[in-house]
């Protein structure tokens, strides 16, 4: 769903920072070889993630939902020397694809892949995070938030993707549509939870920026 015209989206992309060559190659290979390539963050949103990471300058980053690794590489651009990015996904068949592109980047040794359910893996990570990117199964967004929040440093940033859900958050709720139901509840939670301050940005399919107080 396009919230603005395709012409304006093209103009925005053309007047934003150029997509790095490594990410352009990853983008192209994802569309050539991987199912559901629209799940990729893509050029414009990727540059937004990169810019936010560079402003935050995180030491430890957590990503929930790796897909082919595009967003992990964007977030890594702002990571401090000696920092780590932990990225979690359930698709074993994508591990080698991700690692190939991670290892072509300057941050290959700092990116740690985890295979399995994030709700099980996150509690085992013995560290505090400065930046978290949630972009996985929508039914677990509230669970992810509740597990992550105690592991955040004060002033840390939680980014949540797809929070507009192609505009479904404004439509009458279908009884069997659990993803939309949870996203509506999640958006209300972020707005009203006194532990964070939140702004919802109309970037692509909706990107929420929540700062831990």
Coordinates of N, CA and C in Angstrom, one line a residue:
X1 N 0.8 -1.2 0.0 CA 0.0 0.0 0.0 C 0.9 1.2 0.0
X2 N 0.6 2.2 -0.9 CA 1.4 3.4 -1.0 C 0.6 4.5 -0.3
X3 N 1.2 5.1 0.7 CA 0.6 6.2 1.5 C 0.8 7.5 0.7
X4 N 1.8 7.6 -0.1 CA 2.0 8.7 -1.0 C 2.3 8.2 -2.4
X5 N 2.3 9.0 -3.4 CA 2.4 8.6 -4.7 C 3.7 7.9 -5.0
X6 N 3.8 7.0 -6.0 CA 5.0 6.4 -6.4 C 6.0 7.4 -6.9
X7 N 5.5 8.5 -7.5 CA 6.4 9.5 -8.0 C 7.1 10.3 -6.8
X8 N 6.3 10.5 -5.8 CA 6.9 11.2 -4.6 C 7.9 10.2 -3.9
X9 N 7.6 8.9 -3.8 CA 8.5 8.0 -3.2 C 9.8 7.9 -4.0
X10 N 9.7 7.9 -5.3 CA 10.9 8.0 -6.2 C 11.7 9.2 -5.9
X11 N 11.0 10.4 -5.8 CA 11.7 11.6 -5.6 C 12.5 11.6 -4.2
X12 N 11.8 11.1 -3.2 CA 12.4 11.0 -1.8 C 13.6 10.1 -1.9
X13 N 13.6 9.0 -2.6 CA 14.7 8.1 -2.7 C 15.9 8.7 -3.4
X14 N 15.5 9.5 -4.5 CA 16.6 10.1 -5.3 C 17.3 11.2 -4.5
X15 N 16.6 11.8 -3.6 CA 17.2 12.9 -2.8 C 17.6 12.5 -1.4
X16 N 17.7 11.3 -1.2 CA 18.3 10.7 0.0 C 19.7 10.2 -0.3
X17 N 20.4 9.8 0.8 CA 21.7 9.3 0.6 C 21.7 8.0 -0.3
X18 N 22.7 7.9 -1.2 CA 22.8 6.8 -2.1 C 22.9 5.5 -1.4
X19 N 22.3 4.4 -1.9 CA 22.4 3.1 -1.4 C 23.8 2.6 -1.6
X20 N 24.5 2.1 -0.5 CA 25.8 1.6 -0.6 C 25.8 0.4 -1.6
X21 N 27.0 0.2 -2.2 CA 27.1 -0.9 -3.2 C 26.8 -2.3 -2.7
X22 N 27.3 -2.5 -1.5 CA 27.1 -3.8 -0.8 C 25.6 -4.1 -0.6
X23 N 24.9 -3.1 -0.2 CA 23.5 -3.2 0.1 C 22.7 -3.3 -1.2
X24 N 23.1 -2.6 -2.3 CA 22.5 -2.7 -3.6 C 22.6 -4.1 -4.1
X25 N 23.7 -4.7 -3.9 CA 24.0 -6.1 -4.4 C 23.1 -7.0 -3.6
X26 N 23.0 -6.8 -2.3 CA 22.1 -7.7 -1.4 C 20.7 -7.5 -1.8
X27 N 20.3 -6.3 -2.1 CA 18.9 -6.0 -2.5 C 18.6 -6.8 -3.8
X28 N 19.5 -6.7 -4.8 CA 19.3 -7.4 -6.1 C 19.2 -8.9 -5.9
X29 N 20.1 -9.4 -5.1 CA 20.2 -10.9 -4.9 C 19.0 -11.4 -4.2
X30 N 18.5 -10.6 -3.2 CA 17.2 -11.0 -2.5 C 16.1 -11.1 -3.5
X31 N 15.9 -10.1 -4.4 CA 14.8 -10.2 -5.4 C 15.0 -11.3 -6.4
X32 N 16.2 -11.7 -6.6 CA 16.5 -12.8 -7.6 C 16.3 -14.2 -7.0
X33 N 16.5 -14.3 -5.7 CA 16.7 -15.7 -5.2 C 15.7 -16.0 -4.0
X34 N 15.2 -15.0 -3.3 CA 14.5 -15.3 -2.1 C 13.0 -15.0 -2.2
X35 N 12.2 -15.8 -1.5 CA 10.7 -15.5 -1.5 C 10.4 -14.3 -0.7
X36 N 9.3 -13.6 -1.1 CA 8.8 -12.4 -0.5 C 9.8 -11.3 -0.3
X37 N 10.4 -10.9 -1.4 CA 11.5 -9.9 -1.4 C 11.0 -8.5 -0.9
X38 N 9.7 -8.3 -0.9 CA 9.2 -7.0 -0.4 C 9.4 -6.9 1.2
X39 N 9.8 -8.0 1.8 CA 10.1 -7.9 3.3 C 11.4 -7.1 3.5
X40 N 12.2 -7.0 2.5 CA 13.4 -6.2 2.6 C 13.2 -4.8 3.0
X41 N 14.0 -4.2 3.9 CA 13.8 -2.8 4.2 C 14.0 -1.9 3.0
X42 N 14.9 -2.1 2.2 CA 15.1 -1.3 1.0 C 15.8 0.0 1.2
X43 N 16.1 0.6 0.0 CA 17.0 1.8 0.0 C 16.6 2.9 1.0
X44 N 15.4 3.4 0.9 CA 15.0 4.6 1.7 C 15.0 4.3 3.2
X45 N 14.2 3.2 3.5 CA 14.1 2.9 4.9 C 15.5 2.4 5.5
X46 N 16.3 1.8 4.6 CA 17.6 1.4 5.1 C 18.5 2.6 5.4
X47 N 18.3 3.7 4.6 CA 19.1 4.9 4.9 C 18.6 5.6 6.2
X48 N 17.3 5.5 6.5 CA 16.7 6.0 7.7 C 17.3 5.2 8.9
X49 N 17.3 3.9 8.8 CA 17.9 3.0 9.9 C 19.4 3.4 10.1
X50 N 20.1 3.5 9.0 CA 21.5 3.9 9.1 C 21.7 5.3 9.8
X51 N 20.9 6.2 9.4 CA 21.0 7.6 10.0 C 20.7 7.6 11.5
X52 N 19.6 6.8 11.9 CA 19.3 6.7 13.3 C 20.4 6.1 14.1
X53 N 20.9 5.0 13.5 CA 22.0 4.3 14.2 C 23.2 5.2 14.4
X54 N 23.5 6.0 13.4 CA 24.7 6.9 13.4 C 24.5 8.0 14.5
X55 N 23.2 8.4 14.7 CA 22.9 9.4 15.7 C 22.9 8.8 17.1
X56 N 22.5 7.6 17.2 CA 22.5 6.9 18.5 C 23.9 6.4 18.9
X57 N 24.7 6.0 18.0 CA 26.0 5.4 18.2 C 25.9 4.3 19.3
X58 N 25.2 3.2 19.0 CA 25.0 2.1 19.9 C 26.2 1.3 20.1
X59 N 26.4 0.7 21.3 CA 27.4 -0.3 21.5 C 26.8 -1.7 21.1
X60 N 25.7 -2.0 21.8 CA 25.0 -3.3 21.5 C 23.6 -3.1 20.9
X61 N 23.4 -3.8 19.8 CA 22.2 -3.7 19.0 C 21.5 -5.1 19.0
X62 N 20.2 -5.1 19.1 CA 19.4 -6.3 18.9 C 18.4 -6.1 17.8
X63 N 18.4 -7.1 16.9 CA 17.5 -7.1 15.8 C 16.6 -8.4 15.9
X64 N 15.3 -8.2 15.8 CA 14.4 -9.3 15.9 C 13.8 -9.5 14.5
X65 N 14.2 -10.4 13.7 CA 13.8 -10.6 12.3 C 14.9 -10.2 11.4
X66 N 15.8 -11.2 11.0 CA 16.9 -10.8 10.1 C 16.6 -10.8 8.7
X67 N 15.7 -11.7 8.2 CA 15.4 -11.9 6.8 C 16.7 -12.1 6.0
X68 N 17.1 -11.3 5.1 CA 18.3 -11.5 4.3 C 19.5 -10.7 4.8
X69 N 19.3 -9.9 5.9 CA 20.4 -9.2 6.5 C 20.6 -7.7 6.1
X70 N 19.7 -7.2 5.3 CA 19.8 -5.8 4.8 C 19.7 -4.8 6.0
X71 N 18.7 -4.9 6.8 CA 18.6 -3.9 7.9 C 19.7 -4.1 9.0
X72 N 20.2 -5.3 9.2 CA 21.3 -5.5 10.1 C 22.5 -4.7 9.7
X73 N 22.8 -4.8 8.4 CA 23.9 -4.0 7.8 C 23.7 -2.5 7.9
X74 N 22.5 -2.1 7.7 CA 22.2 -0.7 7.8 C 22.5 -0.2 9.3
X75 N 22.0 -0.9 10.3 CA 22.1 -0.6 11.7 C 23.6 -0.6 12.1
X76 N 24.3 -1.6 11.5 CA 25.7 -1.7 11.9 C 26.6 -0.5 11.5
X77 N 26.1 0.3 10.5 CA 26.8 1.4 10.1 C 27.1 2.4 11.2
X78 N 26.2 2.4 12.2 CA 26.3 3.4 13.3 C 26.9 2.8 14.6
X79 N 27.2 1.5 14.5 CA 27.7 0.8 15.7 C 29.1 1.2 16.1
X80 N 29.3 1.4 17.4 CA 30.6 1.8 17.9 C 31.7 0.6 17.6
X81 N 32.9 1.0 17.5 CA 34.0 0.0 17.4 C 33.9 -0.9 18.7
X82 N 34.0 -2.2 18.4 CA 33.9 -3.1 19.5 C 32.5 -3.5 19.9
X83 N 31.5 -2.9 19.3 CA 30.1 -3.2 19.6 C 29.7 -4.5 18.9
X84 N 28.5 -4.9 19.2 CA 27.9 -6.2 18.7 C 26.5 -5.9 18.2
X85 N 26.1 -6.7 17.2 CA 24.7 -6.7 16.7 C 24.3 -8.2 16.8
X86 N 23.3 -8.4 17.6 CA 22.7 -9.7 17.7 C 21.4 -9.7 16.9
X87 N 21.3 -10.6 15.9 CA 20.2 -10.7 15.1 C 19.5 -12.1 15.1
X88 N 18.2 -12.1 15.2 CA 17.5 -13.4 15.5 C 16.5 -13.7 14.4
X89 N 16.5 -14.9 13.9 CA 15.5 -15.3 12.9 C 15.2 -16.8 13.0
X90 N 14.1 -17.2 12.5 CA 13.7 -18.6 12.6 C 14.0 -19.4 11.3
X91 N 14.4 -18.8 10.3 CA 14.6 -19.4 9.0 C 16.0 -19.9 8.8
X92 N 16.2 -21.2 9.0 CA 17.6 -21.8 8.9 C 18.1 -21.7 7.5
X93 N 17.2 -21.7 6.5 CA 17.7 -21.7 5.1 C 18.3 -20.4 4.7
X94 N 18.1 -19.3 5.5 CA 18.7 -18.0 5.2 C 20.0 -17.7 5.9
X95 N 20.4 -18.6 6.8 CA 21.6 -18.3 7.5 C 22.9 -18.1 6.7
X96 N 23.1 -19.0 5.7 CA 24.3 -18.9 4.9 C 24.2 -17.6 4.0
X97 N 23.0 -17.3 3.5 CA 22.8 -16.1 2.6 C 23.2 -14.9 3.4
X98 N 22.6 -14.8 4.7 CA 22.9 -13.7 5.5 C 24.4 -13.5 5.8
X99 N 25.0 -14.7 6.2 CA 26.5 -14.6 6.6 C 27.4 -14.2 5.4
X100 N 27.0 -14.7 4.2 CA 27.8 -14.3 3.1 C 27.9 -12.8 2.9
X101 N 26.8 -12.1 3.1 CA 26.8 -10.7 2.9 C 27.4 -10.0 4.2
X102 N 27.1 -10.5 5.4 CA 27.7 -9.9 6.6 C 29.2 -9.9 6.5
X103 N 29.8 -11.1 6.0 CA 31.2 -11.2 5.9 C 31.9 -10.3 4.8
X104 N 31.1 -9.8 3.9 CA 31.6 -8.9 2.9 C 31.7 -7.4 3.5
X105 N 31.1 -7.2 4.6 CA 31.0 -5.9 5.2 C 32.1 -5.7 6.2
X106 N 32.3 -4.5 6.7 CA 33.3 -4.2 7.7 C 32.9 -4.8 9.1
X107 N 31.7 -5.2 9.3 CA 31.2 -5.6 10.6 C 30.9 -7.1 10.7
X108 N 31.4 -7.9 9.8 CA 31.1 -9.3 9.8 C 31.4 -10.0 11.1
X109 N 32.5 -9.7 11.8 CA 32.9 -10.3 13.0 C 32.0 -9.8 14.2
X110 N 31.4 -8.7 14.0 CA 30.6 -8.1 15.1 C 29.1 -8.5 15.0
X111 N 28.7 -9.1 13.9 CA 27.3 -9.5 13.8 C 27.1 -11.0 14.2
X112 N 26.3 -11.2 15.2 CA 26.1 -12.5 15.7 C 24.7 -13.0 15.4
X113 N 24.6 -14.1 14.7 CA 23.3 -14.7 14.2 C 22.8 -15.7 15.3
X114 N 21.5 -15.6 15.5 CA 20.8 -16.5 16.4 C 19.7 -17.2 15.6
X115 N 19.5 -18.5 15.7 CA 18.5 -19.2 15.0 C 17.5 -19.7 16.1
X116 N 16.2 -19.3 15.9 CA 15.2 -19.8 16.8 C 14.2 -18.8 17.2
X117 N 13.4 -19.1 18.2 CA 12.3 -18.1 18.6 C 12.9 -17.0 19.5
X118 N 12.6 -15.8 19.1 CA 13.2 -14.7 19.8 C 12.8 -14.6 21.3
X119 N 11.6 -15.0 21.6 CA 11.1 -15.0 23.0 C 11.9 -15.9 23.9
X120 N 12.5 -17.0 23.2 CA 13.4 -17.9 24.0 C 14.8 -17.4 24.0
X121 N 15.3 -16.8 23.0 CA 16.7 -16.4 22.8 C 17.0 -15.1 23.6
X122 N 16.1 -14.1 23.6 CA 16.4 -12.8 24.2 C 16.8 -12.9 25.7
X123 N 16.0 -13.7 26.5 CA 16.4 -13.8 27.9 C 17.8 -14.4 28.1
X124 N 18.4 -15.1 27.2 CA 19.7 -15.7 27.3 C 20.8 -14.7 27.0
X125 N 20.5 -13.5 26.5 CA 21.5 -12.6 26.1 C 21.8 -11.7 27.3
X126 N 23.0 -11.9 27.9 CA 23.4 -11.2 29.1 C 24.1 -9.9 28.8
X127 N 23.3 -8.9 28.4 CA 23.8 -7.6 28.1 C 22.7 -6.6 28.1
X128 N 23.0 -5.3 28.1 CA 22.1 -4.2 27.9 C 22.2 -3.7 26.4
X129 N 21.1 -3.3 25.9 CA 21.1 -2.8 24.5 C 20.8 -1.3 24.4
X130 N 21.4 -0.7 23.4 CA 21.2 0.7 23.2 C 20.2 1.0 22.0
X131 N 20.1 -0.1 21.2 CA 19.2 0.0 20.0 C 18.6 -1.3 19.7
X132 N 17.3 -1.4 19.5 CA 16.6 -2.6 19.1 C 15.7 -2.3 17.9
X133 N 15.7 -3.2 17.0 CA 14.8 -3.1 15.8 C 13.9 -4.4 15.8
X134 N 12.6 -4.1 15.9 CA 11.6 -5.2 15.9 C 11.0 -5.3 14.5
X135 N 11.2 -6.4 13.8 CA 10.6 -6.6 12.5 C 10.4 -8.0 12.2
X136 N 9.6 -8.6 13.1 CA 9.3 -10.1 12.9 C 7.8 -10.3 13.0
X137 N 7.4 -11.5 13.5 CA 6.0 -11.8 13.5 C 5.2 -10.8 14.4
X138 N 4.2 -10.3 13.8 CA 3.5 -9.2 14.5 C 2.7 -9.7 15.8
X139 N 2.3 -10.9 15.8 CA 1.6 -11.5 16.9 C 2.4 -11.4 18.2
X140 N 3.7 -11.3 18.1 CA 4.6 -11.3 19.3 C 5.1 -9.9 19.6
X141 N 4.7 -8.9 19.0 CA 5.3 -7.5 19.2 C 5.2 -7.1 20.7
X142 N 4.0 -7.3 21.3 CA 3.9 -6.9 22.7 C 4.8 -7.8 23.6
X143 N 4.9 -9.1 23.3 CA 5.8 -10.0 24.0 C 7.2 -9.5 23.9
X144 N 7.6 -9.2 22.7 CA 9.0 -8.7 22.4 C 9.3 -7.4 23.3
X145 N 8.4 -6.5 23.2 CA 8.5 -5.3 23.9 C 8.7 -5.5 25.4
X146 N 7.9 -6.4 26.0 CA 8.0 -6.6 27.4 C 9.2 -7.4 27.8
X147 N 9.8 -8.2 26.9 CA 11.0 -8.9 27.2 C 12.2 -8.0 27.1
X148 N 12.1 -7.1 26.1 CA 13.3 -6.2 25.7 C 13.4 -5.1 26.7
X149 N 12.3 -4.5 27.2 CA 12.4 -3.2 28.0 C 13.4 -3.3 29.2
X150 N 13.4 -4.4 29.9 CA 14.3 -4.5 31.1 C 15.8 -4.6 30.6
X151 N 16.0 -4.9 29.4 CA 17.4 -5.1 28.9 C 17.9 -3.8 28.1
X152 N 17.1 -2.8 28.2 CA 17.5 -1.5 27.5 C 18.2 -0.6 28.4
X153 N 19.3 0.0 27.9 CA 19.9 1.1 28.6 C 19.0 2.3 28.6
X154 N 19.0 3.2 29.7 CA 18.3 4.4 29.7 C 18.6 5.3 28.5
X155 N 17.6 5.8 27.8 CA 17.9 6.6 26.6 C 18.0 5.7 25.4
X156 N 18.0 4.4 25.5 CA 18.0 3.5 24.4 C 16.8 3.7 23.5
X157 N 16.9 3.2 22.3 CA 15.9 3.4 21.3 C 15.4 2.0 20.8
X158 N 14.0 1.9 20.8 CA 13.4 0.7 20.2 C 12.7 1.1 18.9
X159 N 13.1 0.5 17.8 CA 12.4 0.8 16.5 C 11.5 -0.4 16.2
X160 N 10.2 -0.1 15.8 CA 9.3 -1.1 15.5 C 8.7 -0.9 14.1
X161 N 8.9 -1.9 13.3 CA 8.5 -1.8 11.9 C 7.1 -2.3 11.6
X162 N 6.5 -1.8 10.5 CA 5.2 -2.3 10.0 C 4.0 -2.0 10.9
X163 N 4.2 -0.9 11.7 CA 3.1 -0.6 12.6 C 1.9 0.0 12.0
X164 N 1.9 0.4 10.7 CA 0.7 0.8 10.1 C 0.0 -0.3 9.3
X165 N 0.8 -1.3 9.0 CA 0.2 -2.6 8.5 C -0.7 -2.4 7.3
X166 N -0.1 -1.7 6.3 CA -0.8 -1.4 5.1 C -2.2 -0.6 5.3
X167 N -2.2 0.1 6.4 CA -3.4 0.9 6.7 C -4.5 0.1 7.4
X168 N -4.3 -1.2 7.7 CA -5.3 -2.1 8.3 C -5.6 -1.6 9.8
X169 N -4.7 -0.9 10.4 CA -4.9 -0.4 11.7 C -6.1 0.5 11.8
X170 N -6.5 1.1 10.7 CA -7.7 2.0 10.6 C -9.0 1.3 10.2
X171 N -8.9 0.1 9.7 CA -10.0 -0.6 9.2 C -10.7 -1.4 10.2
X172 N -12.0 -1.8 10.0 CA -12.7 -2.6 10.9 C -12.0 -4.0 11.1
X173 N -11.9 -4.4 12.3 CA -11.1 -5.6 12.6 C -11.8 -6.9 12.3
X174 N -11.2 -7.7 11.5 CA -11.7 -9.0 11.2 C -11.4 -10.0 12.3
X175 N -12.4 -10.8 12.7 CA -12.2 -11.7 13.9 C -11.0 -12.5 13.9
X176 N -10.6 -13.0 12.7 CA -9.4 -13.9 12.6 C -8.1 -13.2 12.3
X177 N -8.1 -11.9 12.3 CA -6.9 -11.1 11.9 C -6.1 -10.8 13.2
X178 N -5.4 -11.7 13.7 CA -4.7 -11.5 15.0 C -3.5 -10.5 14.8
X179 N -2.9 -10.5 13.7 CA -1.8 -9.6 13.5 C -2.2 -8.1 13.6
X180 N -3.3 -7.8 13.0 CA -3.8 -6.4 13.1 C -4.2 -6.1 14.5
X181 N -4.9 -7.0 15.1 CA -5.4 -6.8 16.5 C -4.2 -6.5 17.4
X182 N -3.2 -7.3 17.3 CA -2.0 -7.1 18.2 C -1.3 -5.7 17.9
X183 N -1.2 -5.4 16.6 CA -0.5 -4.2 16.2 C -1.3 -2.9 16.7
X184 N -2.6 -3.0 16.7 CA -3.4 -1.9 17.2 C -3.2 -1.8 18.7
X185 N -3.1 -2.9 19.4 CA -2.9 -2.9 20.9 C -1.4 -2.4 21.1
X186 N -0.5 -2.8 20.3 CA 0.9 -2.5 20.5 C 1.1 -0.9 20.3
X187 N 0.5 -0.4 19.3 CA 0.6 1.1 19.1 C 0.0 1.8 20.2
X188 N -1.1 1.3 20.8 CA -1.7 2.0 22.0 C -0.7 1.8 23.2
X189 N -0.1 0.7 23.3 CA 0.8 0.4 24.4 C 2.0 1.4 24.4
X190 N 2.6 1.6 23.2 CA 3.7 2.5 23.0 C 3.4 3.9 23.3
X191 N 2.1 4.3 22.9 CA 1.7 5.7 23.1 C 1.5 5.9 24.6
X192 N 1.0 4.9 25.4 CA 0.6 5.2 26.7 C 1.5 4.7 27.8
X193 N 2.5 3.9 27.5 CA 3.4 3.3 28.5 C 4.3 4.5 29.0
X194 N 4.3 4.7 30.3 CA 5.1 5.8 30.8 C 6.6 5.6 30.8
X195 N 7.0 4.4 30.5 CA 8.5 4.0 30.4 C 9.2 4.4 29.2
X196 N 8.4 4.8 28.1 CA 8.9 5.2 26.9 C 8.2 6.5 26.3
X197 N 8.9 7.2 25.5 CA 8.3 8.3 24.7 C 8.4 7.9 23.2
X198 N 7.3 8.1 22.5 CA 7.2 7.5 21.2 C 6.7 8.5 20.1
X199 N 7.3 8.3 18.9 CA 6.8 9.0 17.8 C 6.6 7.9 16.6
X200 N 5.5 7.9 16.0 CA 5.2 7.0 14.9 C 5.4 7.8 13.6
X201 N 6.4 7.3 12.8 CA 6.7 7.9 11.5 C 6.1 7.2 10.4
X202 N 5.5 7.9 9.4 CA 4.8 7.3 8.2 C 5.9 7.0 7.2
X203 N 6.9 6.2 7.6 CA 7.9 5.7 6.7 C 7.6 4.3 6.2
X204 N 7.4 4.2 4.9 CA 7.1 2.9 4.3 C 5.8 2.3 4.9
X205 N 5.9 1.3 5.7 CA 4.7 0.7 6.3 C 4.5 1.1 7.8
X206 N 5.2 2.2 8.2 CA 5.1 2.7 9.5 C 6.3 2.2 10.4
X207 N 7.0 3.2 10.9 CA 8.2 2.9 11.8 C 8.0 3.7 13.0
X208 N 8.0 3.1 14.2 CA 7.8 3.7 15.5 C 9.2 3.8 16.1
X209 N 9.5 5.0 16.6 CA 10.7 5.3 17.4 C 10.3 5.5 18.8
X210 N 10.8 4.6 19.7 CA 10.4 4.7 21.1 C 11.7 4.9 22.0
X211 N 11.8 5.9 22.7 CA 13.0 6.2 23.6 C 12.7 5.8 25.0
X212 N 13.6 5.0 25.6 CA 13.4 4.5 26.9 C 13.8 5.5 27.9
X213 N 12.9 5.8 28.9 CA 13.0 6.9 29.8 C 13.7 6.4 31.1

